[in-house]
Amino acid sequence: MTDSSNIQAVLFDIQAFSVHDGPGCRTTVFFSGCPLRCRWCSNPENFTVHPHLMFAQRVCKWTSGCRACTQRCPRNGLAFTEKGPEVQWEICRKCHTFECSSACASSALKVCGKYYSVDELMSVLKRDFNNWGSEGGVTFSGGDPLLHAEFLKAVLVECKKLQIHTAVETSACVPESTLLDIMPLVDFAFVDVKNMDDEKHKAGTSVSNRLILSNISALKASDWQGRLVLRYPVISGYNDSEANAIRLIDFMKENGLFEVNILKFHRLGQTKWEQLGHTYDYAASGDVDDETLQRLQSVYLDHDILCYIGDKTPF
Amino acid sequence: MIMKHIDCKNYIYLDCEKGMCALSKAILPIDGKGSDACPRFVTAEKCGCCLHFTNPDSHNLGTCNGFEKENWTYASCGAASCEHFKMK
Amino acid sequence: MTNEEKLNELLKQRGINPEQLTAITMEDILAQAEGCTHLMDIYYTLKNTVDMEYPYWYNRVWQENDGDITIVRRAKAMAAALSHMTVTIQPYEKLVMNKTRNVRGAFPFPWVTASFFNAQAEALMSEADAPALSEADAVSIVGEGGGNVTKSYGNIISLAKKFGIRKEEIPVLVEVSKSWNGNSVEELSNKYARYTPGYQLEQNIMESVLCMFDSYCIPQGREVMNYYLPLQYGWDGIIDLCDQRIEETMGESDGDGILGMGRGYYYVAMKIIAQGMSKWCQNYADRAHYLASIETDAVFKKNYEEIEAVMAHIAHKAPQTFRQALQLTLACHYGVVNEDPQSGQSIGRIGQVLQPFYEKDIREGITTEEEVIELLEFYRIKITCIECFASAGVTGGVLSGNTFNNLSLGGLNRDGLSAVTPLEYHIIEAGMRCRTTQPTLSILYDEKTPESFLMKAASCTKLGMGYPAWMNNQTGMNFMMMNYGPEGMNLQDARAWCLGGCLESSPCCFLPLEYDGKITWIPGGAGPTAGSGVHFVGLPKVLELVLTNGYDHRMKRQILPAHNRKLDSLEAVQEEWVNYLKQIIDVVNKVNNLQMDIWRKHCMPIVNSLLKPDCFTKGRDLGMMGGRYNATINFESCGTITFVNALSSLYKNVYKDKKYTLEQMLEAMLHNFGFKTSYETGVFSPDFREATDEASKYAQIFADCLNAPKFGNADWEADQFLKWYEDTMFGLTRSFQSYYGKPLYMCQISVSTHGPQGFVTLADAAGRLAGTTYSDGSVSAAAGTDKNGIYAIFESATVYDHGTQQNAQMNLKLHPSAVNGVQGTRKLLDIVRAYMRKGGFHVQFNIVDSKTLRDAQAKPENYRDLMVRVAGFTQYWCEIGKPIQDEVIYRTEYENA
């Protein structure tokens, strides 16, 4: 038992054999809740910190006559019209009991997010520890793991006792003291800088980038020994300009940073927005081609910044 | 009688519908159009063209008297490796 | 400077290893040899073909020697058959020989099973006598079905929906089969099976497909070849040895009043078959000589002349070069697979066997590494062409058309050090360049296996052809010691083991090859088939019958005797399941023992009895326990995880939470949870459901069944039943004896039987609907039920010691993007290593995305060369049946739901 046995956090997934979230083979722990609201987010289910419902109409067997969910729901949250099933989101977003999901045999109605104690998470990580190999470890992602600082720290302390390699993927959009408190327990970090222009940053993510940038500077100014790789998804018309890259390069040089990982925008999260009853702004825009990514990469490389595209990374 | 590719010594067996010409390396059908032999035809050793093959019935099963013990055989059976084959 | 160069430069400056970024892509792999491309272009157009030359000669000489000692008679028949077949050599070939005159050739074995042909004689004859179907149909369409002749056309008649036979050969087939009416292995064993107690029960079991295979159908295979004797002595040397041994043993009992006298006949038979093999090889030399004589192209001519030289040499003498040695092993392989309907006659660790020849040739400049890789590519094509004609159900249904000639690599040598040889790197390289279904490759993973070799193997696995698969060397050795220790197996012989068939761990030994001025201990098979016995018992179907008191609701018949027990606890269910299983094994084992006993008395192995140690030393054939190890016969399961999940749900919903009574559960199962059955809809995909009016009535119980704990999630509530099952089966199987008087053990590969056995099984308590396939493998999660990722599956799979049984099968699918680049290779190896460290016996990967598979299903003509891993083997996509295609797609894509 740990001292922090009563702390809990909501995790929306624990992914084994995760190969693109740090060195080697890893287990990635996805925390619910994020300070940002990126309009292109591929994990929108993490916007909510609490467990909540998701509905995948594609796998629902309503056409074969299944109505098991309506029979079980005590709140009339689900209705069937000739067009198919309809989730009454104003009702269902407030639900904490999710009777419908246990009645659904097709996994169309799923509860997203589950409370974990430190011990529960550690027992999964200890099990997976057998599988990572010498390079790998655990990556805390989300959402933003730093929103759960107390829980995260307790888990990190346990990991370090076992000499597990730790990584985080964070927005760094948390109080500086939180960041500096957590990071000594972290070996490897990805921090996203979605846009160097503050207004654009606000437009795309709903928050300013000032705290993020100052946090990165503070981290580099501290005696933290870990490896920091900046990351961002390249989105057409938003942050694919050379000017944005040059500004980031200047910032990286000022702070002694030399690695950036640019990711090709993808639409894998689109169905999740729909499953949560939201509309997705990037259904038809945002795509970048490979030439754009290579052009950006060459800008970075010309300024002696190591720039990796997608999963072509040296880790 | 028109000879067929499949009865030629230069025919290389591939499967139940075709073979190959050892000279031209062309794919040759066993049946139908294009299955007739060319002027370079050389008779392949088969029971059907062996001196010891007699009395074929309607299914081309006949008698082989080339060995110590007489027995039945069939015309399309290859005989290139037969110790008692004698071309008719 | 390109971006890549700039990046590498910067990485170097930062002290980060740039090599890690350089991905081996498909483009970096050298193309296959030009000759191989020509041969494969032809291969893709070829039809599986049956012809009658071999059966004709076998039958003729067998009948002419009526009254002779059986083993001698059979050797004469077989030698005559081999040495009279028409020889086929294709231009571009460097390695030669085929089973028959056709490249994908095969033939029926009426002496093993003739009843089908005799029963169908009239129908076959009238088909043969009918005028040819339209000329336009004379050549079939390539692509659909690949090489399978699924229906008759032109002058070609389809047999077993797989082989084509020409009409003019039908009368020969009918005539030959007539001779075996009533005395084939099949009919003789049926005759004596009637005397077994419980014969009616056995018939019920087979009719209900509770068990679905007869041992005589493929009495050899699932074993490992041994090439030692011919490599050491050559055919002439063996003939001399036979003469010596005949002189020593003929008329001598040597203290063995039962088997002693048999030795003389054995050596006479071995001499005859060695002469037959020699003549067969010589026939190829002669044909090559003729082809060279008419050839005008200098390159082809030289090629034929080389073939003539190689074949003329190995027709008599021990090989003196790598090429001769490789060709000789092929001759042996073809000789063995021509003596019985066979699948899984495995090549074994040939990269270790042939290393001395390779080493000498390279050292002396006789050949180059590139030439060796080229020969190994040709070798792949030769092995891929091996086809097997068993009975219709076995050829298509059980085997899915593959003959599983497995090639093992790695493991340990006799001294306990890594056995990996330089030649084995080339074998993998050849497999990367020349992508054919066979031989499939198996890595015997040991902690001592060099990392560079493992990386080479992983970079091959990554290409998505399904090979190599990965086997745990230490776990395999443990099984060897446990199972063959009582017969005297020591640690050294245990180290010689490898895979026979797709996954059948087989006993082997090392023999001292004297070559190149030194002795090399080479591994090879040392026992008979490790894959006959009580085969393919559908475990979920047994559970269904426990719940229905032995009554089969599909056949509307009582199949097993009613147990009449009130199933008031899960323990009661488990006990009755064990009782039923015991009854099944008891009666099926007796019948299979008879089948194999009659086979060994009437159709004993000949070529294989020459090759397998210690037959030649003992003067005894393989059927009479001439092999060094004989505890090889086993029990084979199907549907392990489907069964485990059903138990888990029964426990949870009926006995633990008591949410439903057993009667309610059974009612829901019998009503298929309110869905139409696959029999009604004709769709067998596990995710297809069509509701009936009753659906809502069973909606809740169906959801509860689906949501019950499932194997593969590191959840002890479900995994405990796998542990219970394995522990129970360990003792249970060993309480039965094979015809060799040795205990059975468990083989856990379903091959393709999870389709047909799933077909006959009603809905189960885990929510699997009636008629849909069982889960494949023995420790793979049922598709769609593993929610916690690969590491959790590993945890679940290793709740018991895999070394207690012959094998355990784990199929994994990975998306190609997960293993991109050199980092991806290392990560693939990491995952293999993770499982091996836990003692997992086997893992194989399908690395392909479902989009490609769907497209291939729609447009097979564009994907003639696409390969997938099915059960324990790689197969051309277009040559597997639609139900299995559907299942592979389902397994590959469910994660994207």
PDB file of N, CA, C and O in Angstrom, chain C residues 398-435:
ATOM      1  N   VAL C 398      -9.536 -29.469 -43.302  1.00  0.00           N
ATOM      2  CA  VAL C 398      -8.609 -29.449 -42.176  1.00  0.00           C
ATOM      3  C   VAL C 398      -7.361 -28.653 -42.498  1.00  0.00           C
ATOM      4  O   VAL C 398      -6.880 -27.845 -41.714  1.00  0.00           O
ATOM      5  N   LEU C 399      -6.832 -28.876 -43.698  1.00  0.00           N
ATOM      6  CA  LEU C 399      -5.518 -28.321 -43.994  1.00  0.00           C
ATOM      7  C   LEU C 399      -5.581 -26.958 -44.653  1.00  0.00           C
ATOM      8  O   LEU C 399      -4.573 -26.282 -44.761  1.00  0.00           O
ATOM      9  N   SER C 400      -6.759 -26.570 -45.140  1.00  0.00           N
ATOM     10  CA  SER C 400      -6.877 -25.327 -45.874  1.00  0.00           C
ATOM     11  C   SER C 400      -5.869 -25.303 -47.022  1.00  0.00           C
ATOM     12  O   SER C 400      -5.386 -24.262 -47.411  1.00  0.00           O
ATOM     13  N   GLY C 401      -5.525 -26.488 -47.524  1.00  0.00           N
ATOM     14  CA  GLY C 401      -4.706 -26.550 -48.723  1.00  0.00           C
ATOM     15  C   GLY C 401      -3.201 -26.488 -48.528  1.00  0.00           C
ATOM     16  O   GLY C 401      -2.456 -26.728 -49.451  1.00  0.00           O
ATOM     17  N   ASN C 402      -2.734 -26.181 -47.333  1.00  0.00           N
ATOM     18  CA  ASN C 402      -1.296 -26.058 -47.141  1.00  0.00           C
ATOM     19  C   ASN C 402      -0.696 -27.405 -46.748  1.00  0.00           C
ATOM     20  O   ASN C 402      -1.363 -28.234 -46.156  1.00  0.00           O
ATOM     21  N   THR C 403       0.579 -27.631 -47.074  1.00  0.00           N
ATOM     22  CA  THR C 403       1.200 -28.880 -46.643  1.00  0.00           C
ATOM     23  C   THR C 403       2.253 -28.656 -45.560  1.00  0.00           C
ATOM     24  O   THR C 403       2.954 -29.587 -45.179  1.00  0.00           O
ATOM     25  N   PHE C 404       2.369 -27.457 -45.053  1.00  0.00           N
ATOM     26  CA  PHE C 404       3.161 -27.161 -43.843  1.00  0.00           C
ATOM     27  C   PHE C 404       4.554 -27.767 -43.802  1.00  0.00           C
ATOM     28  O   PHE C 404       4.897 -28.479 -42.874  1.00  0.00           O
ATOM     29  N   ASN C 405       5.364 -27.494 -44.818  1.00  0.00           N
ATOM     30  CA  ASN C 405       6.742 -27.980 -44.766  1.00  0.00           C
ATOM     31  C   ASN C 405       7.577 -26.919 -44.062  1.00  0.00           C
ATOM     32  O   ASN C 405       8.087 -25.995 -44.669  1.00  0.00           O
ATOM     33  N   ASN C 406       7.657 -27.070 -42.762  1.00  0.00           N
ATOM     34  CA  ASN C 406       8.222 -26.035 -41.910  1.00  0.00           C
ATOM     35  C   ASN C 406       9.745 -26.118 -41.858  1.00  0.00           C
ATOM     36  O   ASN C 406      10.306 -27.202 -41.809  1.00  0.00           O
ATOM     37  N   LEU C 407      10.387 -24.977 -41.858  1.00  0.00           N
ATOM     38  CA  LEU C 407      11.846 -24.934 -41.752  1.00  0.00           C
ATOM     39  C   LEU C 407      12.190 -24.182 -40.462  1.00  0.00           C
ATOM     40  O   LEU C 407      11.781 -23.040 -40.287  1.00  0.00           O
ATOM     41  N   SER C 408      12.918 -24.849 -39.580  1.00  0.00           N
ATOM     42  CA  SER C 408      13.265 -24.221 -38.303  1.00  0.00           C
ATOM     43  C   SER C 408      14.674 -23.654 -38.335  1.00  0.00           C
ATOM     44  O   SER C 408      15.556 -24.187 -39.022  1.00  0.00           O
ATOM     45  N   LEU C 409      14.860 -22.570 -37.586  1.00  0.00           N
ATOM     46  CA  LEU C 409      16.151 -21.900 -37.523  1.00  0.00           C
ATOM     47  C   LEU C 409      16.467 -21.589 -36.062  1.00  0.00           C
ATOM     48  O   LEU C 409      15.562 -21.371 -35.263  1.00  0.00           O
ATOM     49  N   GLY C 410      17.765 -21.521 -35.762  1.00  0.00           N
ATOM     50  CA  GLY C 410      18.151 -21.108 -34.407  1.00  0.00           C
ATOM     51  C   GLY C 410      18.211 -22.275 -33.448  1.00  0.00           C
ATOM     52  O   GLY C 410      18.544 -23.395 -33.827  1.00  0.00           O
ATOM     53  N   GLY C 411      17.877 -22.008 -32.198  1.00  0.00           N
ATOM     54  CA  GLY C 411      17.969 -23.052 -31.170  1.00  0.00           C
ATOM     55  C   GLY C 411      19.409 -23.261 -30.716  1.00  0.00           C
ATOM     56  O   GLY C 411      20.273 -22.409 -30.924  1.00  0.00           O
ATOM     57  N   LEU C 412      19.626 -24.393 -30.096  1.00  0.00           N
ATOM     58  CA  LEU C 412      20.954 -24.694 -29.549  1.00  0.00           C
ATOM     59  C   LEU C 412      21.571 -25.886 -30.267  1.00  0.00           C
ATOM     60  O   LEU C 412      20.871 -26.763 -30.763  1.00  0.00           O
ATOM     61  N   ASN C 413      22.897 -25.906 -30.284  1.00  0.00           N
ATOM     62  CA  ASN C 413      23.564 -27.068 -30.849  1.00  0.00           C
ATOM     63  C   ASN C 413      23.784 -28.125 -29.766  1.00  0.00           C
ATOM     64  O   ASN C 413      23.358 -27.971 -28.620  1.00  0.00           O
ATOM     65  N   ARG C 414      24.464 -29.201 -30.146  1.00  0.00           N
ATOM     66  CA  ARG C 414      24.630 -30.324 -29.229  1.00  0.00           C
ATOM     67  C   ARG C 414      25.390 -29.926 -27.970  1.00  0.00           C
ATOM     68  O   ARG C 414      25.184 -30.482 -26.891  1.00  0.00           O
ATOM     69  N   ASP C 415      26.253 -28.912 -28.111  1.00  0.00           N
ATOM     70  CA  ASP C 415      27.050 -28.471 -26.967  1.00  0.00           C
ATOM     71  C   ASP C 415      26.324 -27.436 -26.109  1.00  0.00           C
ATOM     72  O   ASP C 415      26.905 -26.895 -25.167  1.00  0.00           O
ATOM     73  N   GLY C 416      25.097 -27.111 -26.485  1.00  0.00           N
ATOM     74  CA  GLY C 416      24.352 -26.151 -25.675  1.00  0.00           C
ATOM     75  C   GLY C 416      24.661 -24.707 -25.996  1.00  0.00           C
ATOM     76  O   GLY C 416      24.299 -23.801 -25.251  1.00  0.00           O
ATOM     77  N   LEU C 417      25.334 -24.483 -27.131  1.00  0.00           N
ATOM     78  CA  LEU C 417      25.596 -23.105 -27.557  1.00  0.00           C
ATOM     79  C   LEU C 417      24.649 -22.756 -28.695  1.00  0.00           C
ATOM     80  O   LEU C 417      24.030 -23.645 -29.285  1.00  0.00           O
ATOM     81  N   SER C 418      24.576 -21.461 -29.005  1.00  0.00           N
ATOM     82  CA  SER C 418      23.691 -21.071 -30.100  1.00  0.00           C
ATOM     83  C   SER C 418      24.023 -21.866 -31.353  1.00  0.00           C
ATOM     84  O   SER C 418      25.184 -22.008 -31.728  1.00  0.00           O
ATOM     85  N   ALA C 419      22.994 -22.373 -32.001  1.00  0.00           N
ATOM     86  CA  ALA C 419      23.198 -23.199 -33.185  1.00  0.00           C
ATOM     87  C   ALA C 419      23.150 -22.387 -34.472  1.00  0.00           C
ATOM     88  O   ALA C 419      23.311 -22.932 -35.562  1.00  0.00           O
ATOM     89  N   VAL C 420      22.908 -21.077 -34.357  1.00  0.00           N
ATOM     90  CA  VAL C 420      22.720 -20.260 -35.560  1.00  0.00           C
ATOM     91  C   VAL C 420      23.966 -20.315 -36.454  1.00  0.00           C
ATOM     92  O   VAL C 420      25.080 -20.186 -35.970  1.00  0.00           O
ATOM     93  N   THR C 421      23.728 -20.529 -37.732  1.00  0.00           N
ATOM     94  CA  THR C 421      24.845 -20.588 -38.689  1.00  0.00           C
ATOM     95  C   THR C 421      24.743 -19.432 -39.684  1.00  0.00           C
ATOM     96  O   THR C 421      23.656 -18.880 -39.878  1.00  0.00           O
ATOM     97  N   PRO C 422      25.855 -19.105 -40.338  1.00  0.00           N
ATOM     98  CA  PRO C 422      25.793 -18.073 -41.389  1.00  0.00           C
ATOM     99  C   PRO C 422      24.781 -18.438 -42.473  1.00  0.00           C
ATOM    100  O   PRO C 422      24.105 -17.565 -43.005  1.00  0.00           O
ATOM    101  N   LEU C 423      24.654 -19.704 -42.774  1.00  0.00           N
ATOM    102  CA  LEU C 423      23.704 -20.121 -43.809  1.00  0.00           C
ATOM    103  C   LEU C 423      22.263 -19.759 -43.429  1.00  0.00           C
ATOM    104  O   LEU C 423      21.441 -19.449 -44.294  1.00  0.00           O
ATOM    105  N   GLU C 424      21.981 -19.755 -42.141  1.00  0.00           N
ATOM    106  CA  GLU C 424      20.600 -19.460 -41.721  1.00  0.00           C
ATOM    107  C   GLU C 424      20.209 -17.999 -41.973  1.00  0.00           C
ATOM    108  O   GLU C 424      19.051 -17.693 -42.204  1.00  0.00           O
ATOM    109  N   TYR C 425      21.198 -17.096 -41.949  1.00  0.00           N
ATOM    110  CA  TYR C 425      20.908 -15.708 -42.325  1.00  0.00           C
ATOM    111  C   TYR C 425      20.456 -15.676 -43.795  1.00  0.00           C
ATOM    112  O   TYR C 425      19.561 -14.926 -44.163  1.00  0.00           O
ATOM    113  N   HIS C 426      21.123 -16.490 -44.602  1.00  0.00           N
ATOM    114  CA  HIS C 426      20.785 -16.498 -46.036  1.00  0.00           C
ATOM    115  C   HIS C 426      19.403 -17.110 -46.270  1.00  0.00           C
ATOM    116  O   HIS C 426      18.701 -16.735 -47.202  1.00  0.00           O
ATOM    117  N   ILE C 427      19.040 -18.069 -45.431  1.00  0.00           N
ATOM    118  CA  ILE C 427      17.705 -18.673 -45.567  1.00  0.00           C
ATOM    119  C   ILE C 427      16.634 -17.606 -45.323  1.00  0.00           C
ATOM    120  O   ILE C 427      15.642 -17.520 -46.043  1.00  0.00           O
ATOM    121  N   ILE C 428      16.867 -16.771 -44.309  1.00  0.00           N
ATOM    122  CA  ILE C 428      15.904 -15.687 -44.053  1.00  0.00           C
ATOM    123  C   ILE C 428      15.929 -14.682 -45.200  1.00  0.00           C
ATOM    124  O   ILE C 428      14.884 -14.250 -45.696  1.00  0.00           O
ATOM    125  N   GLU C 429      17.135 -14.344 -45.644  1.00  0.00           N
ATOM    126  CA  GLU C 429      17.247 -13.391 -46.751  1.00  0.00           C
ATOM    127  C   GLU C 429      16.482 -13.909 -47.977  1.00  0.00           C
ATOM    128  O   GLU C 429      15.749 -13.153 -48.624  1.00  0.00           O
ATOM    129  N   ALA C 430      16.637 -15.184 -48.256  1.00  0.00           N
ATOM    130  CA  ALA C 430      15.929 -15.766 -49.410  1.00  0.00           C
ATOM    131  C   ALA C 430      14.421 -15.656 -49.206  1.00  0.00           C
ATOM    132  O   ALA C 430      13.666 -15.408 -50.151  1.00  0.00           O
ATOM    133  N   GLY C 431      13.985 -15.813 -47.959  1.00  0.00           N
ATOM    134  CA  GLY C 431      12.555 -15.705 -47.650  1.00  0.00           C
ATOM    135  C   GLY C 431      12.045 -14.275 -47.785  1.00  0.00           C
ATOM    136  O   GLY C 431      10.858 -14.046 -47.995  1.00  0.00           O
ATOM    137  N   MET C 432      12.947 -13.306 -47.629  1.00  0.00           N
ATOM    138  CA  MET C 432      12.544 -11.908 -47.788  1.00  0.00           C
ATOM    139  C   MET C 432      12.486 -11.524 -49.262  1.00  0.00           C
ATOM    140  O   MET C 432      11.669 -10.718 -49.672  1.00  0.00           O
ATOM    141  N   ARG C 433      13.384 -12.131 -50.037  1.00  0.00           N
ATOM    142  CA  ARG C 433      13.408 -11.783 -51.466  1.00  0.00           C
ATOM    143  C   ARG C 433      12.365 -12.560 -52.248  1.00  0.00           C
ATOM    144  O   ARG C 433      11.684 -12.010 -53.101  1.00  0.00           O
ATOM    145  N   CYS C 434      12.274 -13.828 -51.953  1.00  0.00           N
ATOM    146  CA  CYS C 434      11.382 -14.691 -52.722  1.00  0.00           C
ATOM    147  C   CYS C 434      10.204 -15.066 -51.826  1.00  0.00           C
ATOM    148  O   CYS C 434      10.300 -15.945 -50.979  1.00  0.00           O
ATOM    149  N   ARG C 435       9.098 -14.359 -52.009  1.00  0.00           N
ATOM    150  CA  ARG C 435       7.988 -14.465 -51.051  1.00  0.00           C
ATOM    151  C   ARG C 435       7.014 -15.531 -51.493  1.00  0.00           C
ATOM    152  O   ARG C 435       6.165 -15.310 -52.345  1.00  0.00           O
TER     153      ARG C 435
END
